[in-house]
DNA sequence: AGAATTGTGTTATGTTATAACATATCGCTG
DNA sequence: CAGCGATATGTTATAACATAACACAATTCT
């Protein structure tokens, strides 16, 4: 049994689930720098490919980068609704698809959620550490994993097209701060 | 861009998606043996834990083991409906949760689908090769992957609770038989 | 300007999953 | 075997996630 980084809350009798917000967004680094870098990189990557960074796509990417937690599609939808009057699911999913296709965001299959990629210029499969407690997602790359998969696939005659590696658990900050009961 | 093992079909003008069925179920091995072994092992594992193998749970597990493809919850629902008159989603999801909790099936996050575990006695995280072409799923275990994850997690002070490793691609059979266009 | 391509708006619906509460069944104990 | 607590199932309703299909607008190319 393991826990997913969601929090439950109530309005009246009805309960809702929401991705846990990152406990302390600004504490440990200059996150505005993360945002700026990500957006600049994105513009550059798309420019290089002759793809268009439109208003909606930029908004979605900015929202995804508001912190280091995974973002749910319908949260983005709500955000766009606030900013643009009316937005419908296809608007969000199309933007997400585009951003994924160009390597700017990754989809976290185990959360049905999305996270900005810090290395959009390099074509890669992401590997992720996901904190069940604060919701922070950290992308990492371990050549050993890729090599191990290649070997396993080769011995089976299997041709790899895409990989998903998602690791759930508890991040250092939460282990240090937490009471263990959370 | 990669493909998921779904096939599209039409009824009238409307299109539907369905998990691709395994191309040739019986060809290469005695699958009845897989089924029998899985079911016996399941009984034994549950017995050891003092957990109950009920009618519904057995039916669901049998259906999951009908071949080596991943199974969607609502396909199971349809199957149960055929066999039991009326079955509703919670019936299926409860059975699946139970089977997962006892290590008898794994959930494939990238497909929203479920697959029987050939090694239910050993507590483990699955690693999977998933064929986009025929839908066959093969569980494998590569200690190198686990070790690499442990190392990566340790260096970040991250405490691992659960891992997902899913590899999409094309299996050997499909590469040999296929025309490359599929 | 006109055509082709790409992006967005909109409606409707498909697909996956859970909450909440009622009822039944099981396994034990007296 | 009656009564009780625990476990399992039935049932209704709805939440949460995602796409098809088609209309229309904006951009780019010629
Ligand atoms: Zn940051
Ligand atoms: Zn990445
Ligand atoms: Zn078999
Ligand atoms: Zn397994």
Tab-separated table of C-alpha atoms (C1' of nucleotides) and ligand atoms in Angstrom:
chain	number	residue	atom	x	y	z
A	1	UNK	CA	0.000	0.000	0.000
A	2	UNK	CA	1.304	3.455	-0.782
A	3	UNK	CA	-0.115	6.934	-0.783
A	4	UNK	CA	-0.585	9.333	-3.594
A	5	UNK	CA	0.082	13.012	-3.010
A	6	UNK	CA	-3.511	14.109	-2.756
A	7	UNK	CA	-5.325	15.895	-0.004
A	8	UNK	CA	-8.982	15.452	0.749
A	9	UNK	CA	-11.167	18.355	1.748
A	10	UNK	CA	-14.865	18.951	2.198
A	11	UNK	CA	-17.420	21.495	1.102
A	12	UNK	CA	-20.557	20.729	3.049
A	13	UNK	CA	-20.932	16.978	2.946
A	14	UNK	CA	-19.134	16.440	-0.315
A	15	UNK	CA	-15.463	15.541	-0.412
A	16	UNK	CA	-12.901	16.642	-2.952
A	17	UNK	CA	-9.405	15.535	-3.836
A	18	UNK	CA	-6.697	17.949	-4.744
A	19	UNK	CA	-3.041	17.452	-5.436
A	20	UNK	CA	-1.106	18.443	-2.374
A	21	UNK	CA	0.486	21.819	-2.838
A	22	UNK	CA	4.194	21.993	-2.366
A	23	UNK	CA	4.765	22.735	1.308
A	24	UNK	CA	7.109	25.656	0.928
A	25	UNK	CA	7.516	26.944	-2.560
A	26	UNK	CA	10.064	29.711	-2.193
A	27	UNK	CA	12.082	28.553	0.797
A	28	UNK	CA	15.037	26.815	-0.737
A	29	UNK	CA	15.652	28.393	-4.070
A	30	UNK	CA	14.864	31.305	-6.323
A	31	UNK	CA	11.901	29.823	-8.070
A	32	UNK	CA	11.319	32.882	-10.230
A	33	UNK	CA	14.551	31.876	-11.854
A	34	UNK	CA	13.161	28.395	-12.583
A	35	UNK	CA	10.143	29.961	-14.219
A	36	UNK	CA	12.103	32.440	-16.280
A	37	UNK	CA	14.588	29.833	-17.434
A	38	UNK	CA	11.861	27.356	-18.347
A	39	UNK	CA	9.916	29.889	-20.348
A	40	UNK	CA	12.974	31.197	-22.164
A	41	UNK	CA	14.147	27.689	-22.953
A	42	UNK	CA	10.688	26.861	-24.219
A	43	UNK	CA	10.633	29.806	-26.570
A	44	UNK	CA	14.041	28.843	-27.864
A	45	UNK	CA	13.203	25.162	-28.337
A	46	UNK	CA	10.034	25.962	-30.234
A	47	UNK	CA	11.781	28.597	-32.304
A	48	UNK	CA	14.384	26.032	-33.310
A	49	UNK	CA	11.684	23.646	-34.426
A	50	UNK	CA	9.596	26.230	-36.182
A	51	UNK	CA	6.728	25.603	-33.788
A	52	UNK	CA	4.543	28.344	-32.374
A	53	UNK	CA	4.375	29.484	-28.780
A	54	UNK	CA	0.852	30.882	-28.546
A	55	UNK	CA	-0.907	32.702	-25.738
A	56	UNK	CA	-2.691	29.668	-24.409
A	57	UNK	CA	0.369	27.483	-24.542
A	58	UNK	CA	2.420	30.052	-22.701
A	59	UNK	CA	-0.225	30.446	-20.027
A	60	UNK	CA	-0.419	26.696	-19.518
A	61	UNK	CA	3.335	26.336	-19.313
A	62	UNK	CA	3.562	29.206	-16.844
A	63	UNK	CA	0.900	27.647	-14.695
A	64	UNK	CA	2.688	24.308	-14.756
A	65	UNK	CA	5.856	26.006	-13.629
A	66	UNK	CA	4.224	27.929	-10.797
A	67	UNK	CA	5.922	25.421	-8.493
A	68	UNK	CA	7.520	21.977	-8.636
A	69	UNK	CA	4.349	19.983	-8.106
A	70	UNK	CA	2.474	18.041	-10.727
A	71	UNK	CA	-0.525	19.813	-12.190
A	72	UNK	CA	-3.878	18.287	-13.034
A	73	UNK	CA	-5.484	19.109	-16.369
A	74	UNK	CA	-8.655	20.400	-14.772
A	75	UNK	CA	-6.706	22.697	-12.461
A	76	UNK	CA	-5.189	24.242	-15.552
A	77	UNK	CA	-8.679	24.461	-16.946
A	78	UNK	CA	-9.813	26.381	-13.888
A	79	UNK	CA	-6.849	28.695	-14.165
A	80	UNK	CA	-7.555	29.385	-17.831
A	81	UNK	CA	-11.190	29.944	-16.978
A	82	UNK	CA	-10.183	32.624	-14.511
A	83	UNK	CA	-7.943	34.293	-17.061
A	84	UNK	CA	-9.842	33.833	-20.263
A	85	UNK	CA	-13.520	33.681	-19.368
A	86	UNK	CA	-14.379	30.348	-20.856
A	87	UNK	CA	-12.073	27.431	-21.460
A	88	UNK	CA	-13.129	23.885	-22.224
A	89	UNK	CA	-11.231	20.620	-21.711
A	90	UNK	CA	-9.996	20.303	-25.301
A	91	UNK	CA	-8.222	23.622	-24.998
A	92	UNK	CA	-6.172	22.337	-22.102
A	93	UNK	CA	-5.549	18.883	-23.478
A	94	UNK	CA	-4.458	20.284	-26.814
A	95	UNK	CA	-2.010	22.611	-25.161
A	96	UNK	CA	-0.689	19.790	-22.992
A	97	UNK	CA	-0.308	17.511	-25.979
A	98	UNK	CA	1.610	20.159	-27.830
A	99	UNK	CA	3.903	20.835	-24.889
A	100	UNK	CA	4.517	17.136	-24.435
A	101	UNK	CA	5.191	16.624	-28.115
A	102	UNK	CA	7.883	19.258	-27.918
A	103	UNK	CA	9.381	17.906	-24.718
A	104	UNK	CA	8.397	20.877	-22.567
A	105	UNK	CA	6.287	18.904	-20.152
A	106	UNK	CA	6.029	15.286	-19.082
A	107	UNK	CA	2.926	13.411	-18.144
A	108	UNK	CA	3.110	11.511	-14.857
A	109	UNK	CA	1.135	8.385	-15.566
A	110	UNK	CA	0.773	7.362	-11.957
A	111	UNK	CA	-0.837	10.685	-11.043
A	112	UNK	CA	-2.677	11.655	-14.211
A	113	UNK	CA	-0.838	14.906	-13.932
A	114	UNK	CA	1.774	16.999	-15.689
A	115	UNK	CA	5.124	18.488	-14.788
A	116	UNK	CA	7.462	20.883	-16.535
A	117	UNK	CA	10.647	19.447	-17.962
A	118	UNK	CA	13.877	21.165	-16.935
A	119	UNK	CA	15.776	19.701	-19.891
A	120	UNK	CA	13.502	20.307	-22.858
A	121	UNK	CA	16.308	20.598	-25.334
A	122	UNK	CA	17.398	17.002	-24.864
A	123	UNK	CA	15.165	14.271	-26.157
A	124	UNK	CA	14.669	11.915	-23.252
A	125	UNK	CA	12.345	9.826	-21.157
A	126	UNK	CA	11.857	11.286	-17.758
A	127	UNK	CA	12.495	9.530	-14.472
A	128	UNK	CA	10.797	11.031	-11.465
A	129	UNK	CA	10.917	11.128	-7.706
A	130	UNK	CA	7.465	12.090	-6.469
A	131	UNK	CA	6.876	13.032	-2.853
A	132	UNK	CA	3.620	11.698	-1.449
A	133	UNK	CA	3.784	14.229	1.308
A	134	UNK	CA	4.465	17.635	-0.241
A	135	UNK	CA	3.798	16.743	-3.868
A	136	UNK	CA	7.152	17.922	-5.148
A	137	UNK	CA	8.348	16.149	-8.261
A	138	UNK	CA	12.009	15.913	-9.137
A	139	UNK	CA	13.139	14.739	-12.533
A	140	UNK	CA	16.348	12.773	-12.594
A	141	UNK	CA	18.283	10.799	-15.149
A	142	UNK	CA	20.158	7.649	-14.337
A	143	UNK	CA	21.916	6.074	-17.276
A	144	UNK	CA	22.001	2.791	-15.371
A	145	UNK	CA	18.236	2.527	-15.552
A	146	UNK	CA	18.189	3.154	-19.269
A	147	UNK	CA	21.024	0.688	-19.783
A	148	UNK	CA	19.301	-1.933	-17.664
A	149	UNK	CA	16.107	-1.508	-19.648
A	150	UNK	CA	17.994	-1.724	-22.921
A	151	UNK	CA	19.632	-4.957	-21.840
A	152	UNK	CA	16.396	-6.484	-20.609
A	153	UNK	CA	14.602	-5.434	-23.778
A	154	UNK	CA	17.389	-6.689	-26.041
A	155	UNK	CA	17.452	-10.105	-24.490
A	156	UNK	CA	13.742	-10.382	-25.179
A	157	UNK	CA	14.034	-9.002	-28.688
A	158	UNK	CA	11.894	-6.081	-27.618
A	159	UNK	CA	12.188	-2.734	-29.385
A	160	UNK	CA	11.688	0.160	-26.958
A	161	UNK	CA	9.737	3.224	-27.965
A	162	UNK	CA	8.899	4.865	-24.675
A	163	UNK	CA	9.591	4.412	-20.991
A	164	UNK	CA	7.884	5.457	-17.790
A	165	UNK	CA	9.826	5.481	-14.535
A	166	UNK	CA	8.049	6.989	-11.563
A	167	UNK	CA	9.167	6.583	-7.988
A	168	UNK	CA	6.800	7.492	-5.174
A	169	UNK	CA	7.947	8.141	-1.652
A	170	UNK	CA	8.975	10.865	0.724
A	171	UNK	CA	11.438	13.617	-0.046
A	172	UNK	CA	14.244	14.743	2.206
A	173	UNK	CA	12.542	17.940	3.324
A	174	UNK	CA	9.438	16.107	4.381
A	175	UNK	CA	11.408	13.461	6.206
A	176	UNK	CA	13.300	16.121	8.138
A	177	UNK	CA	10.316	18.312	8.889
A	178	UNK	CA	7.669	15.679	9.173
A	179	UNK	CA	6.421	13.983	12.277
A	180	UNK	CA	6.161	10.653	10.550
A	181	UNK	CA	2.425	10.549	11.090
A	182	UNK	CA	1.372	12.604	8.120
B	1	UNK	CA	5.486	10.286	-30.018
B	2	UNK	CA	4.597	6.728	-29.251
B	3	UNK	CA	1.615	4.525	-29.673
B	4	UNK	CA	-0.486	2.789	-27.112
B	5	UNK	CA	-1.795	-0.711	-27.757
B	6	UNK	CA	-5.300	0.291	-28.667
B	7	UNK	CA	-7.312	-0.435	-31.768
B	8	UNK	CA	-9.973	1.842	-33.140
B	9	UNK	CA	-13.216	0.499	-34.555
B	10	UNK	CA	-16.540	1.921	-35.609
B	11	UNK	CA	-20.186	1.258	-34.934
B	12	UNK	CA	-22.095	3.433	-37.337
B	13	UNK	CA	-20.354	6.787	-37.344
B	14	UNK	CA	-19.034	6.548	-33.818
B	15	UNK	CA	-15.517	5.351	-33.111
B	16	UNK	CA	-14.391	3.234	-30.187
B	17	UNK	CA	-11.069	2.333	-28.694
B	18	UNK	CA	-10.277	-1.085	-27.342
B	19	UNK	CA	-7.122	-2.628	-26.004
B	20	UNK	CA	-5.569	-4.683	-28.733
B	21	UNK	CA	-6.115	-8.365	-28.165
B	22	UNK	CA	-3.068	-10.525	-28.086
B	23	UNK	CA	-2.409	-11.623	-31.642
B	24	UNK	CA	-2.115	-15.328	-31.092
B	25	UNK	CA	-2.971	-16.512	-27.649
B	26	UNK	CA	-2.249	-20.228	-27.773
B	27	UNK	CA	0.529	-20.381	-30.352
B	28	UNK	CA	3.703	-20.442	-28.312
B	29	UNK	CA	2.876	-21.953	-24.996
B	30	UNK	CA	0.343	-23.906	-23.008
B	31	UNK	CA	-1.610	-21.024	-21.664
B	32	UNK	CA	-4.006	-23.182	-19.742
B	33	UNK	CA	-1.033	-23.977	-17.614
B	34	UNK	CA	-0.449	-20.263	-16.963
B	35	UNK	CA	-4.037	-19.922	-15.856
B	36	UNK	CA	-4.019	-22.968	-13.624
B	37	UNK	CA	-0.740	-22.026	-12.009
B	38	UNK	CA	-1.834	-18.453	-11.410
B	39	UNK	CA	-5.100	-19.481	-9.837
B	40	UNK	CA	-3.510	-22.113	-7.631
B	41	UNK	CA	-0.795	-19.735	-6.525
B	42	UNK	CA	-3.434	-17.147	-5.759
B	43	UNK	CA	-5.383	-19.527	-3.562
B	44	UNK	CA	-2.213	-20.439	-1.755
B	45	UNK	CA	-1.025	-16.861	-1.243
B	46	UNK	CA	-4.391	-15.788	0.124
B	47	UNK	CA	-4.623	-18.844	2.314
B	48	UNK	CA	-1.240	-18.012	3.810
B	49	UNK	CA	-2.409	-14.510	4.616
B	50	UNK	CA	-5.778	-15.541	5.917
B	51	UNK	CA	-7.489	-13.574	3.138
B	52	UNK	CA	-10.546	-14.839	1.300
B	53	UNK	CA	-10.754	-15.854	-2.332
B	54	UNK	CA	-14.397	-15.184	-3.141
B	55	UNK	CA	-16.415	-15.897	-6.252
B	56	UNK	CA	-16.111	-12.434	-7.697
B	57	UNK	CA	-12.415	-12.194	-6.999
B	58	UNK	CA	-11.800	-15.546	-8.634
B	59	UNK	CA	-13.829	-14.581	-11.677
B	60	UNK	CA	-11.941	-11.324	-12.044
B	61	UNK	CA	-8.589	-13.023	-11.666
B	62	UNK	CA	-9.552	-15.674	-14.201
B	63	UNK	CA	-10.620	-13.039	-16.660
B	64	UNK	CA	-7.373	-11.136	-16.185
B	65	UNK	CA	-5.454	-14.327	-16.903
B	66	UNK	CA	-7.422	-15.198	-20.018
B	67	UNK	CA	-4.329	-14.084	-21.961
B	68	UNK	CA	-1.194	-11.996	-21.421
B	69	UNK	CA	-2.726	-8.661	-22.332
B	70	UNK	CA	-3.637	-5.908	-19.941
B	71	UNK	CA	-7.314	-5.749	-19.031
B	72	UNK	CA	-9.434	-2.641	-18.602
B	73	UNK	CA	-11.687	-2.376	-15.568
B	74	UNK	CA	-14.779	-1.845	-17.665
B	75	UNK	CA	-14.036	-4.898	-19.778
B	76	UNK	CA	-14.044	-6.890	-16.574
B	77	UNK	CA	-17.275	-5.176	-15.708
B	78	UNK	CA	-18.792	-6.330	-18.984
B	79	UNK	CA	-17.580	-9.847	-18.369
B	80	UNK	CA	-19.073	-9.908	-14.890
B	81	UNK	CA	-22.281	-8.478	-16.280
B	82	UNK	CA	-22.484	-11.390	-18.697
B	83	UNK	CA	-21.915	-13.864	-15.926
B	84	UNK	CA	-23.701	-12.327	-13.005
B	85	UNK	CA	-26.574	-10.320	-14.380
B	86	UNK	CA	-25.744	-6.955	-12.910
B	87	UNK	CA	-22.341	-5.720	-11.884
B	88	UNK	CA	-21.461	-2.141	-11.126
B	89	UNK	CA	-18.086	-0.385	-11.183
B	90	UNK	CA	-17.401	-0.615	-7.438
B	91	UNK	CA	-17.633	-4.386	-7.640
B	92	UNK	CA	-14.809	-4.485	-10.142
B	93	UNK	CA	-12.668	-1.841	-8.549
B	94	UNK	CA	-12.982	-3.455	-5.152
B	95	UNK	CA	-11.921	-6.806	-6.528
B	96	UNK	CA	-9.017	-5.202	-8.360
B	97	UNK	CA	-7.926	-3.338	-5.250
B	98	UNK	CA	-7.999	-6.521	-3.251
B	99	UNK	CA	-6.014	-8.428	-5.856
B	100	UNK	CA	-3.471	-5.633	-6.050
B	101	UNK	CA	-3.182	-5.403	-2.292
B	102	UNK	CA	-2.280	-9.066	-2.195
B	103	UNK	CA	0.131	-8.842	-5.095
B	104	UNK	CA	-1.930	-10.935	-7.482
B	105	UNK	CA	-2.307	-8.249	-10.106
B	106	UNK	CA	-0.453	-5.093	-11.049
B	107	UNK	CA	-1.920	-1.903	-12.352
B	108	UNK	CA	-0.277	-0.543	-15.489
B	109	UNK	CA	-0.365	3.194	-14.956
B	110	UNK	CA	0.395	4.092	-18.524
B	111	UNK	CA	-2.574	2.080	-19.815
B	112	UNK	CA	-5.070	2.393	-16.975
B	113	UNK	CA	-5.233	-1.372	-17.129
B	114	UNK	CA	-4.432	-4.435	-15.086
B	115	UNK	CA	-2.273	-7.516	-15.538
B	116	UNK	CA	-1.828	-10.689	-13.581
B	117	UNK	CA	1.382	-11.112	-11.644
B	118	UNK	CA	3.321	-14.328	-12.254
B	119	UNK	CA	5.247	-13.943	-8.976
B	120	UNK	CA	2.589	-13.126	-6.406
B	121	UNK	CA	4.418	-14.764	-3.538
B	122	UNK	CA	7.294	-12.310	-3.693
B	123	UNK	CA	6.659	-8.769	-2.609
B	124	UNK	CA	7.919	-6.614	-5.470
B	125	UNK	CA	7.373	-3.713	-7.785
B	126	UNK	CA	6.712	-4.811	-11.311
B	127	UNK	CA	8.669	-3.813	-14.375
B	128	UNK	CA	6.913	-4.321	-17.672
B	129	UNK	CA	7.517	-4.649	-21.371
B	130	UNK	CA	4.317	-3.679	-23.145
B	131	UNK	CA	3.879	-4.352	-26.849
B	132	UNK	CA	2.083	-1.546	-28.678
B	133	UNK	CA	1.307	-3.920	-31.490
B	134	UNK	CA	-0.172	-7.084	-29.981
B	135	UNK	CA	-0.808	-5.803	-26.471
B	136	UNK	CA	1.175	-8.522	-24.741
B	137	UNK	CA	2.639	-7.514	-21.404
B	138	UNK	CA	5.682	-9.199	-19.981
B	139	UNK	CA	6.753	-8.671	-16.413
B	140	UNK	CA	10.456	-8.698	-15.791
B	141	UNK	CA	12.742	-7.921	-12.902
B	142	UNK	CA	16.076	-6.250	-13.277
B	143	UNK	CA	17.929	-5.719	-10.025
B	144	UNK	CA	20.034	-3.073	-11.756
B	145	UNK	CA	16.980	-0.855	-12.130
B	146	UNK	CA	16.071	-1.184	-8.498
B	147	UNK	CA	19.636	-0.587	-7.451
B	148	UNK	CA	19.908	2.474	-9.685
B	149	UNK	CA	16.712	3.876	-8.231
B	150	UNK	CA	17.904	3.221	-4.712
B	151	UNK	CA	21.141	5.045	-5.393
B	152	UNK	CA	19.418	7.990	-7.024
B	153	UNK	CA	16.889	8.184	-4.214
B	154	UNK	CA	19.546	7.877	-1.510
B	155	UNK	CA	21.638	10.688	-2.881
B	156	UNK	CA	18.555	12.904	-2.756
B	157	UNK	CA	17.557	11.726	0.700
B	158	UNK	CA	14.387	10.313	-0.798
B	159	UNK	CA	12.602	7.398	0.841
B	160	UNK	CA	11.046	5.105	-1.759
B	161	UNK	CA	7.631	3.566	-1.177
B	162	UNK	CA	6.568	2.465	-4.642
B	163	UNK	CA	7.955	2.328	-8.157
B	164	UNK	CA	6.467	2.205	-11.628
B	165	UNK	CA	8.573	1.013	-14.550
B	166	UNK	CA	6.723	0.538	-17.822
B	167	UNK	CA	8.412	0.140	-21.162
B	168	UNK	CA	6.379	0.502	-24.324
B	169	UNK	CA	7.536	-0.811	-27.666
B	170	UNK	CA	7.325	-3.768	-29.977
B	171	UNK	CA	7.799	-7.354	-28.953
B	172	UNK	CA	9.894	-9.899	-30.794
B	173	UNK	CA	6.953	-11.768	-32.309
B	174	UNK	CA	5.490	-8.613	-33.746
B	175	UNK	CA	8.824	-7.479	-35.131
B	176	UNK	CA	9.292	-10.822	-36.868
B	177	UNK	CA	5.762	-11.155	-38.146
B	178	UNK	CA	4.977	-7.509	-38.710
B	179	UNK	CA	5.282	-5.571	-41.915
B	180	UNK	CA	6.589	-2.533	-40.114
B	181	UNK	CA	3.563	-0.518	-41.165
B	182	UNK	CA	1.166	-1.592	-38.466
C	1	DA	C1'	-6.096	38.315	-52.266
C	2	DG	C1'	-6.747	33.443	-52.089
C	3	DA	C1'	-5.455	28.869	-50.577
C	4	DA	C1'	-3.426	25.861	-47.254
C	5	DT	C1'	-2.137	25.043	-42.675
C	6	DT	C1'	-2.416	25.545	-37.991
C	7	DG	C1'	-4.773	26.942	-33.881
C	8	DT	C1'	-9.013	27.778	-31.062
C	9	DG	C1'	-14.082	27.588	-29.679
C	10	DT	C1'	-17.853	24.674	-28.666
C	11	DT	C1'	-20.934	20.798	-28.013
C	12	DA	C1'	-21.371	16.467	-26.766
C	13	DT	C1'	-19.874	12.312	-25.047
C	14	DG	C1'	-16.694	8.633	-23.815
C	15	DT	C1'	-13.805	6.586	-20.230
C	16	DT	C1'	-12.010	5.742	-15.650
C	17	DA	C1'	-12.824	5.782	-10.720
C	18	DT	C1'	-14.802	6.731	-6.046
C	19	DA	C1'	-18.088	8.222	-2.148
C	20	DA	C1'	-21.715	6.828	0.613
C	21	DC	C1'	-24.846	3.948	2.457
C	22	DA	C1'	-27.737	-0.404	2.427
C	23	DT	C1'	-27.711	-5.337	2.711
C	24	DA	C1'	-25.810	-9.847	2.844
C	25	DT	C1'	-22.466	-13.273	4.141
C	26	DC	C1'	-18.854	-15.178	6.984
C	27	DG	C1'	-16.579	-16.655	11.191
C	28	DC	C1'	-16.544	-16.693	15.700
C	29	DT	C1'	-18.189	-17.186	20.561
C	30	DG	C1'	-21.190	-18.400	24.030
D	1	DC	C1'	-27.534	-22.568	16.742
D	2	DA	C1'	-28.341	-17.555	18.124
D	3	DG	C1'	-26.150	-13.414	18.276
D	4	DC	C1'	-22.384	-10.423	17.192
D	5	DG	C1'	-18.582	-8.173	14.795
D	6	DA	C1'	-16.047	-8.181	10.685
D	7	DT	C1'	-15.810	-8.653	5.932
D	8	DA	C1'	-17.889	-8.630	1.400
D	9	DT	C1'	-21.270	-7.218	-1.990
D	10	DG	C1'	-25.207	-4.450	-3.984
D	11	DT	C1'	-26.741	0.028	-5.451
D	12	DT	C1'	-27.135	4.894	-6.499
D	13	DA	C1'	-25.015	8.753	-7.711
D	14	DT	C1'	-21.350	11.455	-9.141
D	15	DA	C1'	-16.506	12.787	-9.528
D	16	DA	C1'	-12.414	12.936	-12.313
D	17	DC	C1'	-10.048	12.363	-16.607
D	18	DA	C1'	-10.065	12.598	-21.672
D	19	DT	C1'	-11.469	12.731	-26.708
D	20	DA	C1'	-14.453	13.034	-31.156
D	21	DA	C1'	-16.292	16.000	-34.324
D	22	DC	C1'	-17.169	20.040	-36.515
D	23	DA	C1'	-17.231	25.243	-36.901
D	24	DC	C1'	-14.542	29.172	-37.135
D	25	DA	C1'	-10.373	32.175	-36.699
D	26	DA	C1'	-5.586	33.304	-37.286
D	27	DT	C1'	-1.299	32.645	-39.532
D	28	DT	C1'	1.672	31.640	-43.319
D	29	DC	C1'	2.703	30.933	-48.026
D	30	DT	C1'	2.247	31.999	-52.851
E	1	LIG	ZN1	11.899	26.280	-8.702
E	2	LIG	ZN1	12.303	15.899	-18.774
E	3	LIG	ZN1	0.184	-17.993	-20.917
E	4	LIG	ZN1	4.539	-8.927	-10.438
